[in-house]
């Protein structure tokens, strides 16, 4: 069965220059999870340093709390430059100082 017939996404055209530029940078991420009914089920915030970026793995962060790897989508246009400053994570109270990039995600459960 071909990828097209299964509804697979086309190969990602990764911006190698931006990917290389992001290595070692600090990313602050906010994730909102929605249930099948459209109601917010959870909020998560975390920060981490970019370890590597590839079309296969996505953007891989070393979590700022414990160093474990977190895998994020490799759509690099969704990582926006952050304004300098202090960002307090609501979920943990941790303050992230001068992140390089911000990214927000919405995850929707299937109905």
XYZ file of N, CA and C in Angstrom:
333
model
N 0.856 -1.179 0.000
C 0.000 0.000 0.000
C 0.895 1.233 0.000
N 0.640 2.192 -0.859
C 1.475 3.391 -0.948
C 1.153 4.352 0.186
N 2.082 5.293 0.426
C 1.861 6.304 1.460
C 0.653 7.164 1.140
N 0.452 7.472 -0.167
C -0.684 8.315 -0.526
C -2.007 7.660 -0.170
N -2.102 6.355 -0.394
C -3.377 5.689 -0.138
C -3.665 5.556 1.352
N -2.642 5.673 2.178
C -2.862 5.602 3.620
C -3.009 6.979 4.238
N -2.926 8.019 3.422
C -3.086 9.370 3.958
C -1.839 9.896 4.622
N -0.660 9.362 4.292
C 0.584 9.831 4.888
C 0.901 11.233 4.389
N 1.600 11.979 5.201
C 2.002 13.323 4.828
C 3.149 13.262 3.831
N 3.263 14.253 2.954
C 4.397 14.291 2.032
C 5.684 14.543 2.808
N 6.826 14.212 2.211
C 8.098 14.452 2.904
C 8.251 15.928 3.258
N 8.855 16.187 4.405
C 9.047 17.551 4.887
C 10.286 18.147 4.250
N 10.178 19.362 3.766
C 11.316 20.091 3.217
C 11.880 20.945 4.350
N 12.872 20.424 5.046
C 13.437 21.080 6.228
C 14.417 22.173 5.808
N 14.310 23.334 6.426
C 15.241 24.436 6.192
C 16.522 24.142 6.980
N 17.520 23.576 6.283
C 18.748 23.148 6.947
C 19.495 24.300 7.620
N 19.467 25.481 7.012
C 20.170 26.629 7.603
C 19.524 27.031 8.935
N 18.192 27.102 8.965
C 17.510 27.460 10.218
C 17.685 26.347 11.243
N 17.635 25.099 10.796
C 17.830 23.969 11.718
C 19.195 24.062 12.390
N 20.222 24.338 11.615
C 21.577 24.451 12.175
C 21.670 25.634 13.137
N 20.994 26.721 12.800
C 21.000 27.921 13.638
C 20.333 27.667 14.991
N 19.373 26.746 15.041
C 18.625 26.501 16.277
C 19.355 25.597 17.274
N 20.358 24.861 16.827
C 21.096 23.963 17.718
C 21.690 24.772 18.868
N 21.471 24.299 20.082
C 22.003 24.956 21.273
C 21.154 26.106 21.788
N 20.075 26.422 21.100
C 19.207 27.533 21.510
C 18.152 27.056 22.508
N 17.670 27.983 23.315
C 16.663 27.704 24.335
C 15.270 27.971 23.773
N 14.395 26.969 23.865
C 13.027 27.074 23.353
C 12.047 26.931 24.516
N 11.085 27.845 24.572
C 10.001 27.793 25.557
C 8.752 27.328 24.821
N 8.126 26.259 25.334
C 7.000 25.616 24.648
C 5.772 25.611 25.551
N 4.621 25.919 24.963
C 3.335 25.806 25.649
C 2.446 24.861 24.864
N 1.856 23.896 25.553
C 0.986 22.912 24.903
C -0.383 22.938 25.588
N -1.437 23.081 24.781
C -2.807 23.005 25.279
C -3.426 21.742 24.707
N -3.969 20.890 25.584
C -4.615 19.645 25.155
C -6.128 19.793 25.267
N -6.810 19.417 24.178
C -8.263 19.485 24.126
C -8.832 18.078 24.055
N -9.932 17.839 24.761
C -10.634 16.567 24.699
C -11.490 16.499 23.446
N -12.097 15.360 23.222
C -12.963 15.154 22.076
C -14.153 16.089 22.055
N -14.504 16.625 23.218
C -15.626 17.562 23.305
C -15.199 19.016 23.069
N -13.911 19.227 22.785
C -13.410 20.569 22.525
C -13.015 21.344 23.765
N -13.187 20.746 24.947
C -12.842 21.426 26.193
C -11.361 21.211 26.527
N -10.759 22.222 27.136
C -9.365 22.117 27.544
C -9.226 21.025 28.598
N -8.326 20.092 28.346
C -8.076 18.994 29.283
C -6.773 19.184 30.056
N -5.882 19.998 29.521
C -4.627 20.199 30.224
C -3.747 21.234 29.545
N -2.883 21.809 30.333
C -1.910 22.791 29.868
C -0.539 22.332 30.342
N 0.452 22.496 29.488
C 1.812 22.125 29.859
C 2.759 23.175 29.295
N 3.736 23.524 30.085
C 4.778 24.439 29.647
C 6.121 23.833 30.012
N 7.074 23.980 29.116
C 8.421 23.496 29.409
C 9.413 24.244 28.533
N 10.660 24.162 28.924
C 11.732 24.791 28.161
C 12.851 23.775 28.022
N 13.602 23.923 26.957
C 14.732 23.038 26.750
C 15.661 23.572 25.686
N 16.829 22.971 25.643
C 17.862 23.354 24.680
C 17.803 22.415 23.485
N 17.867 22.983 22.285
C 17.794 22.188 21.063
C 19.068 21.357 20.908
N 18.892 20.033 20.842
C 20.007 19.118 20.648
C 20.267 18.837 19.176
N 19.171 18.599 18.435
C 19.282 18.273 17.013
C 17.931 18.492 16.347
N 17.978 18.618 15.022
C 16.773 18.835 14.236
C 16.884 17.995 12.977
N 15.845 17.214 12.698
C 15.812 16.444 11.454
C 14.365 16.215 11.055
N 14.155 15.921 9.789
C 12.808 15.624 9.316
C 12.285 14.351 9.970
N 13.173 13.414 10.281
C 12.763 12.136 10.866
C 12.397 12.244 12.345
N 13.241 12.916 13.125
C 13.012 13.003 14.571
C 12.247 14.253 14.980
N 12.285 15.268 14.161
C 11.710 16.545 14.534
C 12.746 17.393 15.240
N 12.284 18.310 16.050
C 13.159 19.157 16.851
C 13.283 18.480 18.215
N 14.498 18.128 18.592
C 14.732 17.381 19.831
C 15.345 18.317 20.862
N 14.646 18.445 21.985
C 15.094 19.296 23.085
C 15.597 18.457 24.246
N 16.592 18.969 24.958
C 16.974 18.435 26.265
C 16.157 19.237 27.268
N 15.231 18.574 27.957
C 14.349 19.248 28.904
C 15.174 19.988 29.949
N 14.772 21.233 30.215
C 15.485 22.068 31.174
C 15.404 21.580 32.600
N 14.383 20.766 32.931
C 14.242 20.261 34.301
C 15.136 19.071 34.581
N 15.056 18.056 33.716
C 15.781 16.820 34.014
C 16.640 16.303 32.864
N 16.680 17.023 31.751
C 17.545 16.648 30.644
C 17.004 15.595 29.695
N 15.816 15.015 30.006
C 15.304 13.986 29.092
C 14.926 14.618 27.755
N 14.973 13.812 26.715
C 14.693 14.324 25.379
C 13.200 14.465 25.137
N 12.836 15.584 24.537
C 11.458 15.843 24.118
C 11.479 16.040 22.612
N 10.512 15.445 21.943
C 10.446 15.492 20.487
C 9.276 16.360 20.055
N 9.588 17.375 19.248
C 8.577 18.326 18.788
C 8.520 18.313 17.262
N 7.419 18.767 16.698
C 7.298 18.796 15.245
C 8.403 19.656 14.609
N 8.879 19.241 13.423
C 9.979 19.956 12.779
C 9.545 21.119 11.876
N 8.335 21.633 12.055
C 7.893 22.771 11.263
C 8.533 24.030 11.868
N 9.701 24.376 11.353
C 10.530 25.398 11.985
C 9.927 26.794 11.934
N 8.994 27.030 11.033
C 8.331 28.339 10.986
C 7.411 28.558 12.181
N 7.162 27.514 12.961
C 6.309 27.630 14.143
C 7.107 27.911 15.429
N 8.407 28.124 15.270
C 9.266 28.510 16.388
C 9.628 29.976 16.162
N 9.039 30.843 16.959
C 9.173 32.282 16.749
C 10.221 32.871 17.681
N 10.981 33.858 17.206
C 11.961 34.494 18.084
C 11.269 35.087 19.320
N 11.889 34.884 20.468
C 11.315 35.384 21.725
C 11.896 36.750 22.065
N 11.054 37.602 22.620
C 11.537 38.886 23.133
C 12.345 38.614 24.405
N 13.429 39.340 24.608
C 14.202 39.145 25.846
C 13.323 39.403 27.070
N 13.590 38.661 28.118
C 12.844 38.869 29.354
C 12.728 37.606 30.169
N 11.949 37.706 31.235
C 11.709 36.572 32.130
C 10.313 36.035 31.878
N 10.225 34.727 31.687
C 8.959 34.047 31.427
C 8.740 33.030 32.543
N 7.670 33.207 33.304
C 7.390 32.276 34.400
C 6.432 31.201 33.916
N 6.824 29.948 34.111
C 5.980 28.818 33.738
C 4.879 28.660 34.780
N 3.640 28.732 34.332
C 2.508 28.632 35.262
C 2.457 27.274 35.932
N 2.809 26.241 35.182
C 2.677 24.882 35.705
C 3.670 24.571 36.823
N 4.857 25.192 36.786
C 5.878 24.856 37.775
C 6.386 26.047 38.571
N 6.120 27.264 38.098
C 6.638 28.442 38.765
C 8.082 28.759 38.394
N 8.706 27.912 37.595
C 10.080 28.134 37.156
C 10.122 29.357 36.242
N 11.167 30.147 36.372
C 11.355 31.305 35.509
C 12.402 30.978 34.457
N 12.045 31.187 33.212
C 12.962 30.992 32.085
C 13.410 32.379 31.649
N 14.714 32.588 31.623
C 15.262 33.898 31.292
C 15.790 33.910 29.864
N 15.319 34.876 29.094
C 15.771 35.124 27.731
C 15.802 33.892 26.825
N 14.660 33.213 26.655
C 14.654 32.110 25.690
C 14.898 32.670 24.287
N 15.389 31.814 23.408
C 15.645 32.241 22.029
C 14.392 32.145 21.166
N 13.564 31.124 21.447
C 12.369 30.869 20.642
C 11.178 30.546 21.538
N 9.975 30.855 21.020
C 8.712 30.481 21.657
C 7.931 29.623 20.672
N 7.199 28.652 21.211
C 6.334 27.835 20.363
C 5.120 27.409 21.176
N 3.947 27.516 20.563
C 2.731 27.026 21.210
C 2.128 25.943 20.341
N 1.525 24.961 20.990
C 0.922 23.809 20.311
C -0.466 23.559 20.863
N -1.353 23.104 19.998
C -2.664 22.645 20.428
C -2.816 21.197 19.970
N -3.132 20.329 20.916
C -3.358 18.917 20.618
C -4.829 18.613 20.818
N -5.485 18.141 19.793
C -6.917 17.860 19.835
C -7.154 16.358 19.773
N -7.922 15.843 20.748
C -8.290 14.425 20.748
C -9.309 14.189 19.635
N -9.261 13.019 19.080
C -10.265 12.668 18.071
C -11.587 12.382 18.750
N -12.657 12.711 18.062
C -13.976 12.477 18.636
C -14.440 11.074 18.360
